[in-house]
PDB file of C-alpha atoms in Angstrom:
ATOM      1  CA  MET A  29      22.511-123.184  76.271  1.00 54.00           C
ATOM      2  CA  SER A  30      22.642-120.803  73.341  1.00 56.00           C
ATOM      3  CA  SER A  31      23.823-117.343  72.352  1.00 62.00           C
ATOM      4  CA  LYS A  32      24.220-115.200  69.243  1.00 65.00           C
ATOM      5  CA  ASP A  33      27.532-114.720  67.463  1.00 64.00           C
ATOM      6  CA  GLU A  34      28.780-111.474  65.868  1.00 69.00           C
ATOM      7  CA  ASN A  35      26.517-112.057  62.808  1.00 74.00           C
ATOM      8  CA  GLY A  36      23.409-112.516  64.967  1.00 72.00           C
ATOM      9  CA  THR A  37      23.281-116.237  64.203  1.00 72.00           C
ATOM     10  CA  GLU A  38      21.963-118.439  66.994  1.00 70.00           C
ATOM     11  CA  ARG A  39      24.714-120.754  68.325  1.00 64.00           C
ATOM     12  CA  ARG A  40      24.017-123.771  70.490  1.00 66.00           C
ATOM     13  CA  TYR A  41      26.673-124.966  72.892  1.00 64.00           C
ATOM     14  CA  GLY A  42      26.902-128.491  74.158  1.00 65.00           C
ATOM     15  CA  ALA A  43      24.711-130.050  71.453  1.00 66.00           C
ATOM     16  CA  GLN A  44      27.580-132.345  70.458  1.00 74.00           C
ATOM     17  CA  TYR A  45      28.068-133.527  74.049  1.00 74.00           C
ATOM     18  CA  LYS A  46      26.116-136.553  75.269  1.00 77.00           C
ATOM     19  CA  LEU A  47      26.181-136.010  79.055  1.00 76.00           C
ATOM     20  CA  ILE A  48      25.996-132.247  79.686  1.00 74.00           C
ATOM     21  CA  GLY A  49      22.679-131.407  81.328  1.00 75.00           C
ATOM     22  CA  LYS A  50      21.720-135.063  81.731  1.00 79.00           C
ATOM     23  CA  ASN A  51      21.670-137.455  84.655  1.00 84.00           C
ATOM     24  CA  TYR A  52      23.998-140.404  84.217  1.00 85.00           C
ATOM     25  CA  VAL A  53      25.598-143.126  86.324  1.00 87.00           C
ATOM     26  CA  THR A  54      29.384-143.424  86.398  1.00 89.00           C
ATOM     27  CA  ALA A  55      30.980-146.852  86.336  1.00 91.00           C
ATOM     28  CA  ASP A  56      32.452-146.415  89.839  1.00 92.00           C
ATOM     29  CA  LEU A  57      29.348-144.900  91.477  1.00 92.00           C
ATOM     30  CA  HIS A  58      28.271-148.070  93.328  1.00 93.00           C
ATOM     31  CA  ALA A  59      31.797-148.701  94.664  1.00 94.00           C
ATOM     32  CA  LYS A  60      32.096-145.116  95.927  1.00 92.00           C
ATOM     33  CA  VAL A  61      28.677-145.107  97.595  1.00 94.00           C
ATOM     34  CA  THR A  62      29.238-148.453  99.321  1.00 95.00           C
ATOM     35  CA  GLY A  63      32.798-147.650 100.411  1.00 92.00           C
ATOM     36  CA  LYS A  64      34.332-150.387  98.270  1.00 92.00           C
ATOM     37  CA  ALA A  65      36.202-147.973  95.981  1.00 93.00           C
ATOM     38  CA  LYS A  66      39.972-147.850  96.455  1.00 91.00           C
ATOM     39  CA  TYR A  67      41.710-144.498  96.726  1.00 90.00           C
ATOM     40  CA  ALA A  68      45.462-143.751  96.825  1.00 87.00           C
ATOM     41  CA  GLU A  69      45.309-143.533 100.642  1.00 85.00           C
ATOM     42  CA  ASP A  70      43.954-147.100 100.787  1.00 87.00           C
ATOM     43  CA  PHE A  71      47.067-148.707  99.271  1.00 89.00           C
ATOM     44  CA  ARG A  72      50.013-149.912 101.320  1.00 90.00           C
ATOM     45  CA  ALA A  73      53.374-151.293 100.210  1.00 91.00           C
ATOM     46  CA  GLU A  74      56.123-153.144 102.052  1.00 91.00           C
ATOM     47  CA  GLY A  75      58.391-150.628 103.812  1.00 87.00           C
ATOM     48  CA  MET A  76      56.129-147.694 102.964  1.00 88.00           C
ATOM     49  CA  LEU A  77      56.673-144.550 105.034  1.00 88.00           C
ATOM     50  CA  PHE A  78      54.220-141.758 105.745  1.00 87.00           C
ATOM     51  CA  CYS A  79      55.089-138.096 105.802  1.00 86.00           C
ATOM     52  CA  LYS A  80      53.945-135.469 108.265  1.00 86.00           C
ATOM     53  CA  LEU A  81      54.620-131.785 107.617  1.00 88.00           C
ATOM     54  CA  LEU A  82      55.474-129.206 110.255  1.00 88.00           C
ATOM     55  CA  LEU A  83      53.668-126.053 109.137  1.00 91.00           C
ATOM     56  CA  SER A  84      54.641-122.496 109.934  1.00 91.00           C
ATOM     57  CA  PRO A  85      52.425-121.021 112.683  1.00 91.00           C
ATOM     58  CA  LEU A  86      52.870-117.497 111.280  1.00 90.00           C
ATOM     59  CA  PRO A  87      53.540-115.727 107.998  1.00 92.00           C
ATOM     60  CA  HIS A  88      56.857-114.078 107.141  1.00 91.00           C
ATOM     61  CA  GLY A  89      58.651-115.867 109.945  1.00 86.00           C
ATOM     62  CA  ARG A  90      62.190-117.137 109.853  1.00 88.00           C
ATOM     63  CA  VAL A  91      63.326-120.509 111.155  1.00 87.00           C
ATOM     64  CA  THR A  92      66.743-120.005 112.688  1.00 88.00           C
ATOM     65  CA  TRP A  93      67.283-123.388 114.304  1.00 85.00           C
ATOM     66  CA  ILE A  94      65.687-126.842 114.374  1.00 85.00           C
ATOM     67  CA  ASP A  95      66.530-129.415 117.017  1.00 87.00           C
ATOM     68  CA  ALA A  96      65.160-132.697 115.671  1.00 87.00           C
ATOM     69  CA  ARG A  97      66.689-135.009 118.305  1.00 91.00           C
ATOM     70  CA  GLU A  98      63.429-135.481 120.218  1.00 90.00           C
ATOM     71  CA  ALA A  99      61.454-136.167 117.049  1.00 87.00           C
ATOM     72  CA  LEU A 100      64.024-138.675 115.799  1.00 89.00           C
ATOM     73  CA  ALA A 101      63.831-140.487 119.138  1.00 92.00           C
ATOM     74  CA  MET A 102      60.063-141.046 118.779  1.00 90.00           C
ATOM     75  CA  PRO A 103      58.921-144.568 117.885  1.00 90.00           C
ATOM     76  CA  GLY A 104      58.432-145.080 114.155  1.00 88.00           C
ATOM     77  CA  VAL A 105      60.171-141.873 113.036  1.00 90.00           C
ATOM     78  CA  ARG A 106      62.701-142.774 110.349  1.00 89.00           C
ATOM     79  CA  ALA A 107      63.882-139.403 109.030  1.00 88.00           C
ATOM     80  CA  ILE A 108      63.560-135.628 109.294  1.00 89.00           C
ATOM     81  CA  LEU A 109      63.839-133.680 106.059  1.00 88.00           C
ATOM     82  CA  ARG A 110      64.829-130.002 106.118  1.00 87.00           C
ATOM     83  CA  ALA A 111      64.639-127.352 103.385  1.00 86.00           C
ATOM     84  CA  GLU A 112      68.410-127.230 102.895  1.00 86.00           C
ATOM     85  CA  GLU A 113      68.393-130.955 102.036  1.00 87.00           C
ATOM     86  CA  LEU A 114      66.143-130.410  99.006  1.00 85.00           C
ATOM     87  CA  PRO A 115      67.227-129.213  95.562  1.00 83.00           C
ATOM     88  CA  ALA A 116      66.348-125.654  94.564  1.00 79.00           C
ATOM     89  CA  PRO A 117      63.232-125.153  92.419  1.00 80.00           C
ATOM     90  CA  ASP A 118      63.866-125.956  88.767  1.00 82.00           C
ATOM     91  CA  ASP A 119      62.731-124.244  85.586  1.00 84.00           C
ATOM     92  CA  SER A 120      59.351-125.447  84.352  1.00 84.00           C
ATOM     93  CA  LEU A 121      58.045-126.090  80.869  1.00 84.00           C
ATOM     94  CA  THR A 122      54.516-125.105  79.820  1.00 85.00           C
ATOM     95  CA  ASP A 123      52.301-127.119  77.463  1.00 85.00           C
ATOM     96  CA  ASN A 124      53.259-124.919  74.519  1.00 86.00           C
ATOM     97  CA  GLY A 125      57.012-125.298  75.167  1.00 86.00           C
ATOM     98  CA  THR A 126      57.653-121.994  76.943  1.00 89.00           C
ATOM     99  CA  VAL A 127      60.306-122.225  79.653  1.00 89.00           C
ATOM    100  CA  ILE A 128      59.513-120.440  82.906  1.00 86.00           C
ATOM    101  CA  LYS A 129      62.754-119.708  84.739  1.00 86.00           C
ATOM    102  CA  ALA A 130      62.864-120.600  88.427  1.00 82.00           C
ATOM    103  CA  THR A 131      63.235-117.721  90.864  1.00 79.00           C
ATOM    104  CA  LYS A 132      63.992-117.515  94.552  1.00 70.00           C
ATOM    105  CA  TRP A 133      60.263-116.856  95.042  1.00 68.00           C
ATOM    106  CA  ALA A 134      59.237-120.115  93.368  1.00 71.00           C
ATOM    107  CA  GLU A 135      57.076-122.474  95.411  1.00 72.00           C
ATOM    108  CA  GLN A 136      59.333-124.827  97.346  1.00 77.00           C
ATOM    109  CA  ALA A 137      58.519-128.097  99.050  1.00 84.00           C
ATOM    110  CA  LEU A 138      59.966-126.796 102.339  1.00 88.00           C
ATOM    111  CA  THR A 139      61.268-123.421 103.434  1.00 87.00           C
ATOM    112  CA  MET A 140      63.124-121.777 106.306  1.00 88.00           C
ATOM    113  CA  GLU A 141      61.472-118.422 105.518  1.00 87.00           C
ATOM    114  CA  PRO A 142      57.725-119.076 105.211  1.00 89.00           C
ATOM    115  CA  VAL A 143      55.713-116.452 103.354  1.00 88.00           C
ATOM    116  CA  TYR A 144      52.295-117.591 104.580  1.00 90.00           C
ATOM    117  CA  GLN A 145      50.896-119.241 107.694  1.00 93.00           C
ATOM    118  CA  GLY A 146      50.726-122.982 107.083  1.00 91.00           C
ATOM    119  CA  GLU A 147      53.644-123.147 104.648  1.00 90.00           C
ATOM    120  CA  PRO A 148      55.623-126.412 105.169  1.00 90.00           C
ATOM    121  CA  VAL A 149      58.829-125.932 107.163  1.00 87.00           C
ATOM    122  CA  LEU A 150      59.989-129.523 107.619  1.00 78.00           C
ATOM    123  CA  ARG A 151      58.702-133.031 107.313  1.00 70.00           C
ATOM    124  CA  HIS A 152      59.296-136.292 109.057  1.00 63.00           C
ATOM    125  CA  GLU A 153      58.747-139.722 107.656  1.00 64.00           C
ATOM    126  CA  GLN A 154      57.446-142.506 109.827  1.00 66.00           C
ATOM    127  CA  ASP A 155      55.868-145.941 109.854  1.00 66.00           C
ATOM    128  CA  ARG A 156      52.171-146.003 110.474  1.00 57.00           C
TER     129      ARG A 156
END
């Protein structure tokens, strides 16, 4: 790939790269193709729990009440986590050191006032 800069000089991009525009084989290709590769989902640990999210069926709704008794009575369910049990969003720090202050509109792990359909409302943790 090439282009001309402001002086009309031809500039070539990618010449210093060894793999751009070339076929190559990655070290894990065979393992991925044969199904032998291990992914995060493939690992298990003693006492490990799995999380399932309850997603909002509609945007701009408001959850006024959650009765989790039935869910907690189900086999394997260990806990139900609600939005009010989580800490508020925190300030974040960018790569160049700029602090972005948290706001009430910051993305939260769970919410009682979902903005979009599919936003997580609560989660339960269970054995698999």
